[in-house]
XYZ file of C-alpha atoms in Angstrom:
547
model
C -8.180 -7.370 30.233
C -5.851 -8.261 32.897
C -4.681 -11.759 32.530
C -6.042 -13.934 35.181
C -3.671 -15.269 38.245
C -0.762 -12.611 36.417
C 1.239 -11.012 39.398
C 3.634 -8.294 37.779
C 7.145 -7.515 39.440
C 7.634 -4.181 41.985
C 9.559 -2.914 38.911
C 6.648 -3.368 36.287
C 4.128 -1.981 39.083
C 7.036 1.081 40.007
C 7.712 2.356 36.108
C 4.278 2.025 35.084
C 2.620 3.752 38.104
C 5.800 6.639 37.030
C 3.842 6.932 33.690
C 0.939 7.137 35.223
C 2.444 10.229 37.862
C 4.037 11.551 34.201
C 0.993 11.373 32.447
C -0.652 13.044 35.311
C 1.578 15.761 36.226
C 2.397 17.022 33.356
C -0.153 19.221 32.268
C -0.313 21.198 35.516
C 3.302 21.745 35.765
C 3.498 22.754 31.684
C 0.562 25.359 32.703
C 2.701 27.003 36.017
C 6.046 27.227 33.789
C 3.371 29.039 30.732
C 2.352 31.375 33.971
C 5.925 31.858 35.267
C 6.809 32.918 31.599
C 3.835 35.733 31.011
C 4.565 37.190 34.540
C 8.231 37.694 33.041
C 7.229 39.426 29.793
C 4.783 41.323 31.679
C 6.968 42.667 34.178
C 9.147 43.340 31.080
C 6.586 45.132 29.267
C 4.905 47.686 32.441
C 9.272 48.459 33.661
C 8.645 46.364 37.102
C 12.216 45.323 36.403
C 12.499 45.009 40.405
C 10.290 41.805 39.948
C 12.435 40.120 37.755
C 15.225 38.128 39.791
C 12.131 36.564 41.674
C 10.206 35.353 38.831
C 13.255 34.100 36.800
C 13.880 31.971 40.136
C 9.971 30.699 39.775
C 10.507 30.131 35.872
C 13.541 28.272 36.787
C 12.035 26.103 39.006
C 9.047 25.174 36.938
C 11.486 24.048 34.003
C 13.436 21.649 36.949
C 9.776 20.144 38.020
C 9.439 19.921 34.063
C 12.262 17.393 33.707
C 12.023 15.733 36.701
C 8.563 14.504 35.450
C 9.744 13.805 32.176
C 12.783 12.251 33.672
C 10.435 9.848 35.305
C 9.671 7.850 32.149
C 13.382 7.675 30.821
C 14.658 4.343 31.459
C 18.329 5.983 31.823
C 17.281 9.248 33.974
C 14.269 7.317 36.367
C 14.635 7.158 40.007
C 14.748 3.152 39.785
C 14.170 1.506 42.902
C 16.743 -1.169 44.071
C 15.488 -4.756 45.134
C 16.338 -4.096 48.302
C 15.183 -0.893 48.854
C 12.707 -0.225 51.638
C 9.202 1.246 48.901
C 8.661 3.419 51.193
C 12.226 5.374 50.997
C 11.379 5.267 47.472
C 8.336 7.076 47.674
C 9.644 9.198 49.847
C 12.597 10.728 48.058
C 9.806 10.595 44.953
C 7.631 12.930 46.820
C 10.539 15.557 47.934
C 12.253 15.568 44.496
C 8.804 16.790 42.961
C 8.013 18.864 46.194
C 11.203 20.925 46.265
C 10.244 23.063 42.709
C 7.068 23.074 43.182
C 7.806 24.597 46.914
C 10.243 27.311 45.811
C 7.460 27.990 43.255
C 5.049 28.582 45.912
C 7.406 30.517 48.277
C 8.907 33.046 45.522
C 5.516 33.341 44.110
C 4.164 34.226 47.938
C 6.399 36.957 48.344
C 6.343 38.203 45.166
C 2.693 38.684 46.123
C 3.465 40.343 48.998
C 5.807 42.987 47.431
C 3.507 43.497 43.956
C 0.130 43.875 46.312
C 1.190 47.915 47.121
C 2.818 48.628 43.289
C 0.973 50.857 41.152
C 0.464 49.298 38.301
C 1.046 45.854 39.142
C -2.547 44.785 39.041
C -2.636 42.405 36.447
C 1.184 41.081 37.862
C -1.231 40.010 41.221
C -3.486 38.800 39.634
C -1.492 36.188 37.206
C 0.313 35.268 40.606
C -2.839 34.402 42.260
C -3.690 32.065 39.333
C -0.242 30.417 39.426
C -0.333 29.955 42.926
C -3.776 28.391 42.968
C -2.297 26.025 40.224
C 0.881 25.353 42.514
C -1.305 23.871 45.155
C -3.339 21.837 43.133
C -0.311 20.705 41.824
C 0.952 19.598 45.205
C -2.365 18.063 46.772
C -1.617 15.931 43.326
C 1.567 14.659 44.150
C 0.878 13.626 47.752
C -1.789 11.627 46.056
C 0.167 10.380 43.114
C 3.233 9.234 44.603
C 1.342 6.379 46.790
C 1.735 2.707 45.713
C -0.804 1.113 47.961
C -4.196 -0.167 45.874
C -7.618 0.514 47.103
C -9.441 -2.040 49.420
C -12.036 -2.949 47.094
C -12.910 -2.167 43.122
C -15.970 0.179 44.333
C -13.546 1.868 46.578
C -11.525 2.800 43.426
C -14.374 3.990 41.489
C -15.613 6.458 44.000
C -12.254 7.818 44.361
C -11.398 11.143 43.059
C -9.469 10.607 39.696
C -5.676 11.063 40.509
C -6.040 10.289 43.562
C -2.745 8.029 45.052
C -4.640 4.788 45.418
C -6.641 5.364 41.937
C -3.486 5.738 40.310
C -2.338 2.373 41.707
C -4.902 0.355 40.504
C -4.212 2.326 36.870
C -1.060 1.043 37.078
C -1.757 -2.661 38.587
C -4.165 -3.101 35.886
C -1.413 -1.875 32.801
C 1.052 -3.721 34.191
C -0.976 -6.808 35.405
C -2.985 -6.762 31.009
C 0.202 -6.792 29.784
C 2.500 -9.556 29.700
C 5.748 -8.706 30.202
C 8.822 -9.898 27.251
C 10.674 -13.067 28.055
C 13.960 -13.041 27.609
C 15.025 -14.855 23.803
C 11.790 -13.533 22.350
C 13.734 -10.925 20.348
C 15.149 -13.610 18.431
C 12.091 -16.423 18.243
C 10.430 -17.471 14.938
C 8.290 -14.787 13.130
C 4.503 -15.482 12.740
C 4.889 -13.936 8.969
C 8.225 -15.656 8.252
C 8.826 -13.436 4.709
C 11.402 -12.003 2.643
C 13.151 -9.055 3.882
C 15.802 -6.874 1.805
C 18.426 -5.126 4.159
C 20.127 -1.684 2.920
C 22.895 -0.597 4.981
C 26.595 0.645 4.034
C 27.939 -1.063 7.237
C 29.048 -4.576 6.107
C 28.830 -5.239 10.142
C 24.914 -4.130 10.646
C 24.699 -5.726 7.632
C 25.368 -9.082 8.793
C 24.054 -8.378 11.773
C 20.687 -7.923 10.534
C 20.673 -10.886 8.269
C 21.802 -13.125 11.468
C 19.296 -12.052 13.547
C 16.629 -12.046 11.151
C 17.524 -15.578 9.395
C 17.290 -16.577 13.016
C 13.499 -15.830 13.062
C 12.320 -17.253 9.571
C 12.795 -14.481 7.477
C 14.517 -14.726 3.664
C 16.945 -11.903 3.842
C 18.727 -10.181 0.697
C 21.510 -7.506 1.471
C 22.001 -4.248 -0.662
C 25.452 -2.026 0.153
C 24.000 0.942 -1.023
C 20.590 2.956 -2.071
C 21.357 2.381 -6.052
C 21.802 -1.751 -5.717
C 18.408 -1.493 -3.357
C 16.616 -0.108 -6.267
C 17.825 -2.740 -8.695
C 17.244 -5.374 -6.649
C 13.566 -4.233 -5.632
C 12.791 -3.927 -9.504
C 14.101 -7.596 -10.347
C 12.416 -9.585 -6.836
C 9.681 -9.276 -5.007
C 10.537 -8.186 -1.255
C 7.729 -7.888 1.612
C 10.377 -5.622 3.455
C 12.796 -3.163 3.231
C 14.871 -2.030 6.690
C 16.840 1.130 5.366
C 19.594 2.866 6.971
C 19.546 6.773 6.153
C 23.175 7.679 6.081
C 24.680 6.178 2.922
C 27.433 7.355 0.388
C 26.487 7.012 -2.968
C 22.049 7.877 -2.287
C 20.759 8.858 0.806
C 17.937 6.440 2.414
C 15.448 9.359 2.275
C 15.913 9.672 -1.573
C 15.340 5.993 -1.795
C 12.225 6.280 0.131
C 10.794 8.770 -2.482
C 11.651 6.911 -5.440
C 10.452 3.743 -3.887
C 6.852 5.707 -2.860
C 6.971 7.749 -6.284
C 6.775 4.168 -8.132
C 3.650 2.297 -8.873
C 5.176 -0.910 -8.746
C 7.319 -0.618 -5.621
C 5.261 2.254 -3.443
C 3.567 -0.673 -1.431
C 6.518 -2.577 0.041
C 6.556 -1.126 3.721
C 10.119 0.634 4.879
C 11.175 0.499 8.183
C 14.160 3.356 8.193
C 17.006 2.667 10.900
C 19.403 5.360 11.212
C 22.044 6.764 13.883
C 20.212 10.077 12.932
C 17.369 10.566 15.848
C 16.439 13.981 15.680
C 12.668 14.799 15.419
C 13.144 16.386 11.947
C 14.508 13.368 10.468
C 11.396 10.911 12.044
C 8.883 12.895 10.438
C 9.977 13.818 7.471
C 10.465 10.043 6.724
C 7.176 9.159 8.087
C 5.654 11.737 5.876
C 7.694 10.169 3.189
C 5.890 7.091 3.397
C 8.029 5.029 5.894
C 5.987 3.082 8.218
C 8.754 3.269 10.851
C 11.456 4.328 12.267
C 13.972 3.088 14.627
C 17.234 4.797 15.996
C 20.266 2.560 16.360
C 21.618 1.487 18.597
C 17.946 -0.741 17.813
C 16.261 -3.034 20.851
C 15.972 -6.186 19.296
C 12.672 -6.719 20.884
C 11.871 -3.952 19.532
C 12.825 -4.402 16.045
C 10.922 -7.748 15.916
C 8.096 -6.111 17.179
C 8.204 -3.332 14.763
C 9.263 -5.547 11.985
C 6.368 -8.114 12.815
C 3.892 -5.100 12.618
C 4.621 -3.930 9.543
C 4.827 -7.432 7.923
C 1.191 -7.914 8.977
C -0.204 -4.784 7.486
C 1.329 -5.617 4.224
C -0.110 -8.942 4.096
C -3.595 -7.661 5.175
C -2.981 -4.726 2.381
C -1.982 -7.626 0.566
C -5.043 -9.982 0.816
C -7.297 -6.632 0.306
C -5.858 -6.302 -2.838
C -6.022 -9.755 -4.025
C -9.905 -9.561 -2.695
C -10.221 -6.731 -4.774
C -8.505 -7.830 -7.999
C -10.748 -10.960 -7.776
C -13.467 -8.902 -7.300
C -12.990 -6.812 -10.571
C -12.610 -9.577 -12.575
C -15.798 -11.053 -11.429
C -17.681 -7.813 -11.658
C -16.050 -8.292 -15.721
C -17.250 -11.377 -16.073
C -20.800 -10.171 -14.524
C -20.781 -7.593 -16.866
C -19.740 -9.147 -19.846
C -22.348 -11.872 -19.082
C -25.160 -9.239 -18.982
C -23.318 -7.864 -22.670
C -24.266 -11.059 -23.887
C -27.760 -11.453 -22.897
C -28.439 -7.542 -23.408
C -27.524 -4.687 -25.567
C -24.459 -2.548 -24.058
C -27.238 0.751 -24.408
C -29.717 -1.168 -22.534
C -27.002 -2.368 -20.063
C -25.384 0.986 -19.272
C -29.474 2.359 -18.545
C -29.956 -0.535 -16.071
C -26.553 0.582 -13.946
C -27.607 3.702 -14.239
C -30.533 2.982 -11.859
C -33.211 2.770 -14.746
C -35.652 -0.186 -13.833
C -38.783 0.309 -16.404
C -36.612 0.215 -20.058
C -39.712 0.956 -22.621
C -39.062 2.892 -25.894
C -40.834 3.445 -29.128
C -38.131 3.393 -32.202
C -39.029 5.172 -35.156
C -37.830 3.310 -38.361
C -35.361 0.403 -37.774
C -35.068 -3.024 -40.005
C -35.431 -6.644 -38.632
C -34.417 -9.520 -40.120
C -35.537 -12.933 -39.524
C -33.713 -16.306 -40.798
C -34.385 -19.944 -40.578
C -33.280 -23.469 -41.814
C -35.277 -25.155 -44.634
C -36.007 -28.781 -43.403
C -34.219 -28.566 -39.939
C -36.894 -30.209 -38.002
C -36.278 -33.533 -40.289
C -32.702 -32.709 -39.842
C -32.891 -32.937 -36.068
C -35.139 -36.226 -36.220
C -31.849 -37.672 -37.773
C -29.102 -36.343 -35.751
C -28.015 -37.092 -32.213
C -28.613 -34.357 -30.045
C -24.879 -33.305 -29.320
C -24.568 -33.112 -32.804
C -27.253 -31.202 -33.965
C -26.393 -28.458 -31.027
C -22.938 -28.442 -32.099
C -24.545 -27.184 -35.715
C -26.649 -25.043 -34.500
C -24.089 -23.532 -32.366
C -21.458 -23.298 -34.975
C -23.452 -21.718 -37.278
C -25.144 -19.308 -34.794
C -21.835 -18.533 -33.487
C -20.561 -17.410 -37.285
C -23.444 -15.424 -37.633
C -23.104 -13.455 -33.892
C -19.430 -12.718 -35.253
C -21.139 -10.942 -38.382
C -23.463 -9.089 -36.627
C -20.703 -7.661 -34.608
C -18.848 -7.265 -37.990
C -22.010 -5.112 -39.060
C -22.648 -3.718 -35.592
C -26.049 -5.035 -36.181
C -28.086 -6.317 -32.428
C -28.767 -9.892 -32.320
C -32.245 -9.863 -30.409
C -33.102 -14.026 -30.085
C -32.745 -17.004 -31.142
C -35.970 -19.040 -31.260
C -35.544 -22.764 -32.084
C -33.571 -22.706 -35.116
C -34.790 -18.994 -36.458
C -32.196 -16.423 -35.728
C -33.341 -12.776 -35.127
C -31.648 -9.284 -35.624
C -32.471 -5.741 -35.869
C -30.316 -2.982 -36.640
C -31.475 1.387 -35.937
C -32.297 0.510 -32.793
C -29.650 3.102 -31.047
C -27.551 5.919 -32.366
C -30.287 7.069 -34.558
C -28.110 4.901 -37.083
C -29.563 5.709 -40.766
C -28.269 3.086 -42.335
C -30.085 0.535 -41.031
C -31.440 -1.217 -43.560
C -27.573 -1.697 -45.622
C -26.532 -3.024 -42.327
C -28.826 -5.676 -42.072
C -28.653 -6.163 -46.006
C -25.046 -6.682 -45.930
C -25.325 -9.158 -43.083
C -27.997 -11.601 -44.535
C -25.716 -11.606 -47.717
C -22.511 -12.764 -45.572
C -24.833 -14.695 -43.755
C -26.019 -16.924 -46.941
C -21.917 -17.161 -47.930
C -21.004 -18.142 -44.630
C -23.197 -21.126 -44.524
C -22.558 -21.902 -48.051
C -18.565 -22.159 -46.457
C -19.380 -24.065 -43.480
C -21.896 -26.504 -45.419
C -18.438 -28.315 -46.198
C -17.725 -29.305 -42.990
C -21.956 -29.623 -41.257
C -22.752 -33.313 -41.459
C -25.879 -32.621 -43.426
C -25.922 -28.807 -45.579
C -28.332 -26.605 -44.251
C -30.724 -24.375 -46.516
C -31.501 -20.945 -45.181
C -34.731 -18.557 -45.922
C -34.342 -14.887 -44.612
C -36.675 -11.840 -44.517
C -36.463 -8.287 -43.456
C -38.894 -5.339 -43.407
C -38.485 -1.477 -41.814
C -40.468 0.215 -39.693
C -41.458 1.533 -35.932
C -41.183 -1.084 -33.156
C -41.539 -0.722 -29.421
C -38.477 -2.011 -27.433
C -37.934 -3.192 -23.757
C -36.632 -5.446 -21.296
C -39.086 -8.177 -19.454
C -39.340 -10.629 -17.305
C -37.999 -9.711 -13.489
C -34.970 -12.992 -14.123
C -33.741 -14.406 -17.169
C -34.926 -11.099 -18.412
C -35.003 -10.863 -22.363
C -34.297 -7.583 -24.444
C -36.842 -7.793 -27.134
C -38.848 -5.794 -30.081
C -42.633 -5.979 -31.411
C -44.969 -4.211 -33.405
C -46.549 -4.804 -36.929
C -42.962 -4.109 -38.183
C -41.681 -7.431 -36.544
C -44.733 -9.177 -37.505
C -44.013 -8.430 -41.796
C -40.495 -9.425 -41.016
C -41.659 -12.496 -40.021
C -43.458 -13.525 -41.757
C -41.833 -12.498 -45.090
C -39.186 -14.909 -43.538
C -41.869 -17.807 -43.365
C -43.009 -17.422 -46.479
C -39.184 -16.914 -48.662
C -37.562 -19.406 -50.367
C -34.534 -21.596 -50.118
C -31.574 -19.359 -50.335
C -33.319 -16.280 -50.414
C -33.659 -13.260 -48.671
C -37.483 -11.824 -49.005
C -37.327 -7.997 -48.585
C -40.440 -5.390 -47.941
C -41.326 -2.113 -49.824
C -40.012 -0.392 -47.342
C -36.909 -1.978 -47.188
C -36.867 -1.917 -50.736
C -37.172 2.417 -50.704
C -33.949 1.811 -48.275
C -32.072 -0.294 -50.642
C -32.537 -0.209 -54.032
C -30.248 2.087 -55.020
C -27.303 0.102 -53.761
C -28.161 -3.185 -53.788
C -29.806 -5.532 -56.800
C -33.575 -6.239 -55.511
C -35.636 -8.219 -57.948
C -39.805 -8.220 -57.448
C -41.649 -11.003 -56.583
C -44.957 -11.068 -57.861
C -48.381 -12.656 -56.446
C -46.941 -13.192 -52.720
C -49.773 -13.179 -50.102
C -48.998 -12.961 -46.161
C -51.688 -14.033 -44.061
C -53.597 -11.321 -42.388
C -51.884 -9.040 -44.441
C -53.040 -10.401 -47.908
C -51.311 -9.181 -51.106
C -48.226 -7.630 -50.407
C -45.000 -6.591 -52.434
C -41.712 -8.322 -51.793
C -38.404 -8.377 -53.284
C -35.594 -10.724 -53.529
C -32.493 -9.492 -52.355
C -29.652 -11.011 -54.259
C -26.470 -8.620 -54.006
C -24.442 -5.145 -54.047
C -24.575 -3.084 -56.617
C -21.184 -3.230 -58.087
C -19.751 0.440 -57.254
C -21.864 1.094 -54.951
C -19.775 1.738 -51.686
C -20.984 0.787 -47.971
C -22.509 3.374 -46.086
């Protein structure tokens, strides 16, 4: 956008418009020097060896228009115009400095036409000329329009112009230079936006300090390492949001730093700006592709180190706040997660990530169990309710720990009856010890906390085997829960126990009775069942080892 009311000097509006002619020129002039050198290997290669002074003078010439254009970006090589300078002087020695190789292009390439036209042979010669002439003149009809400085009337003028056209390329230029505010002088040196802390690793004491000074200057917390091995022990003892490493050092190069730094998990992140004497294009990118995230060549701009420094300091803290975003995330996606293990089993859980939405099963043989508290609704009548919750919850929590212990699945809690099941996943056939050996740690772990309950608690359990169905319902505060005939027996065996005792089934009983002590009860009737055998589960049989 150009900034409004912004009127850029003749030597903003000059080097930019150069860029522009750069830009411009440079592909047409690269494409006559790639002619100029075919027409010399072809000569070469059909013996027109009489051709050869001529083109050489054509190839020559196209590498001279070459680095004149690239000469026009180059603060040190530019054709800078002086203040007083009359612009259009300037343009014109612009215009004749590009015109005179592309002119002895033309004229060589004209006669060597001429002489080619009656070789035998030289066919293809002709015809490569031809091309490279055609590409000569578009070349020139380019210039005379490039090398103009005066800006169309009107906007609409400038839009129906032909692209590259001299006053087009002026209003290119005015609108670069006019968007872009040019760098005030002490700006090299003002306060960072990021002030941060900065670790400096050169073997010059003198850039050293320098360094520090200048950054101090500007906010930053700078740290100075002599060499690449005190770099690496001071990285791996304080945090640093920067490192600006020189390449050329005694005792480690900066390049093997830079791979040890990106080969460790706990450094790789900290961006590296390299700054070396070394400026060759070999040494750039094999840093870069290193992992540096810059590179400057000293003697360094200051302005230009800010800005590079400034850069990089804001990508890390972005890459920074990302990551914190991201750690937070995780931990809440744990907690979601570990909230959903509590409410559901981790089987069940997995199935629902997985994209399953209807969770319906029929399980063949598994045992519930079913426990409640003899005389707790008089018990809550007396008890304030902070107290009687912090019962309940003490001695629900003791019994979730065994069913972990047991790897038994707590299904519910209903009032104060507490419901398991165990065989519901894993096809686990011991089922039925499982929940056995949990209702007898059950009854000894109340018996233990009794002591310190304001009022003991009595406990009734019972447990029967068989098929349930199993599912999730509800579409929020969704439950994970069993039924079937098989939960009904369980239940009411539980209902209709005694004190202290743990009220099995027949089936149950076939499941236990060879490891555990199982007494009968005799004339127990369940309604809507009627008569029904029952045992009394009272221990382990001694030897008898857990399944």
């Amino acid at each position: 956008m150009i900034s409004p009311g912004f009127q850029p000097s003749a030597d903003r509006s000059d080097r930019a418009l150069l860029a522009y002619a750069q830009q411009e020129l440079s592909a047409p002039a690269e494409a006559i020097a790639g002619y100029a050198e075919i027409l010399l290997d072809e000569a070469e290669r059909n013996g027109h060896g009489e051709f050869r002074d001529d083109l050489e003078k054509i190839h020559a010439a196209s590498r001279s228009l070459i680095d004149f254009i690239t000469s026009l970006v180059s603060r040190s090589r530019a054709p800078t115009r002086g203040p007083s300078e009359d612009s259009e002087d300037y343009r014109r020695l612009l215009r004749h400095n590009l015109r005179t190789p592309i002119n002895a292009i033309k004229g060589y390439g004209e006669m060597l036409r001429e002489d080619a036209a009656g070789v035998d042979g030289a066919k293809a010669l002709v015809s490569d000329l031809n091309r490279l002439l055609e590409e000569a003149s578009r070349l020139l009809e380019r210039i005379d329009g490039l090398v103009s400085f005066s800006l169309p009337e009107t906007e609409a003028s400038a839009k129906t112009a032909e692209v590259g056209a001299g006053p087009v390329s002026a209003m290119v230029a005015h609108r670069f230079v006019a968007s872009v505010q040019p760098i005030s002088e002490g700006e090299a040196d003002s306060v960072a936006v990021l002030p941060s802390r900065i670790l400096v690793v050169d073997d010059n004491a003198s850039n050293r300090e320098l360094l520090k000074r200048r950054l101090e200057r500007q906010g930053h917390s700078v740290a100075l390492a002599e060499n690449g091995y005190c770099s690496l022990e001071m990285l791996r003892q304080a945090p640093f949001d920067l490192i600006l490493l020189d390449l050329l050092m005694p005792d480690i190069s900066g390049f093997d730093v830079l791979s040890i730094l990106k080969s460790d998990p706990a450094l790789r992140d900290i961006p590296v700006i390299v700054i070396s004497a070394l400026n060759e294009i070999d040494s750039i990118v094999r840093c870069i592709e290193a992992g540096a995230d810059d590179y400057l060549a000293k003697p360094f701009d200051p302005v230009l180190l800010r800005a590079r420094i400034g850069s990089s300091l804001e990508k890390k803290h972005l890459r920074d706040r990302e990551r914190e975003a991201l750690e937070a995330l995780c931990i809440e996606k744990e907690r979601s997660e570990q909230l959903l293990l509590n409410i559901l089993p981790a089987p069940i859980v997995a199935r629902l990530k997985s994209g399953e939405t209807v969770i319906a099963d029929h399980v063949n043989d598994v045992t519930i169990l079913f426990a409640d508290f003899v005389g707790f609704t008089e018990l809550s009548s007396r008890l304030p309710a902070p107290e009687l919750v912090g019962v309940l919850g003490r001695v629900f929590s003791a019994f979730d720990g065994l069913a972990l212990k047991f790897g038994v699945e707590k299904i519910k809690t209903i009032g104060d009856a507490y419901m398991v099941a165990c065989g519901l996943f894993d096809n686990r056939d011991d089922h039925a010890h499982a929940i056995a050996d949990m209702a007898l740690a059950m009854a000894e772990t109340l018996e233990t906390l009794n002591g310190a309950l304001p009022a003991p608690l009595e406990i009734r359990m019972g447990m029967n085997s068989g098929d349930v169905v199993a599912g999730v319902i509800g579409a929020h505060k969704f439950i994970y829960d069993i039924w079937g005939d098989a939960v009904n027996v369980a239940s009411r065996l539980e209902s209709n126990s005694l004190p202290g005792r743990i009220q099995v089934s027949r089936s149950t009983y076939e499941h236990l009775c060879r490891d555990f002590i199982l007494t009968p009860r005799d004339g127990l009737e369940i309604k809507g069942k009627g008569a029904m055998e029952a045992f009394f589960l009272t221990g382990r049989r001694q030897g008898a080892a857990s399944r």
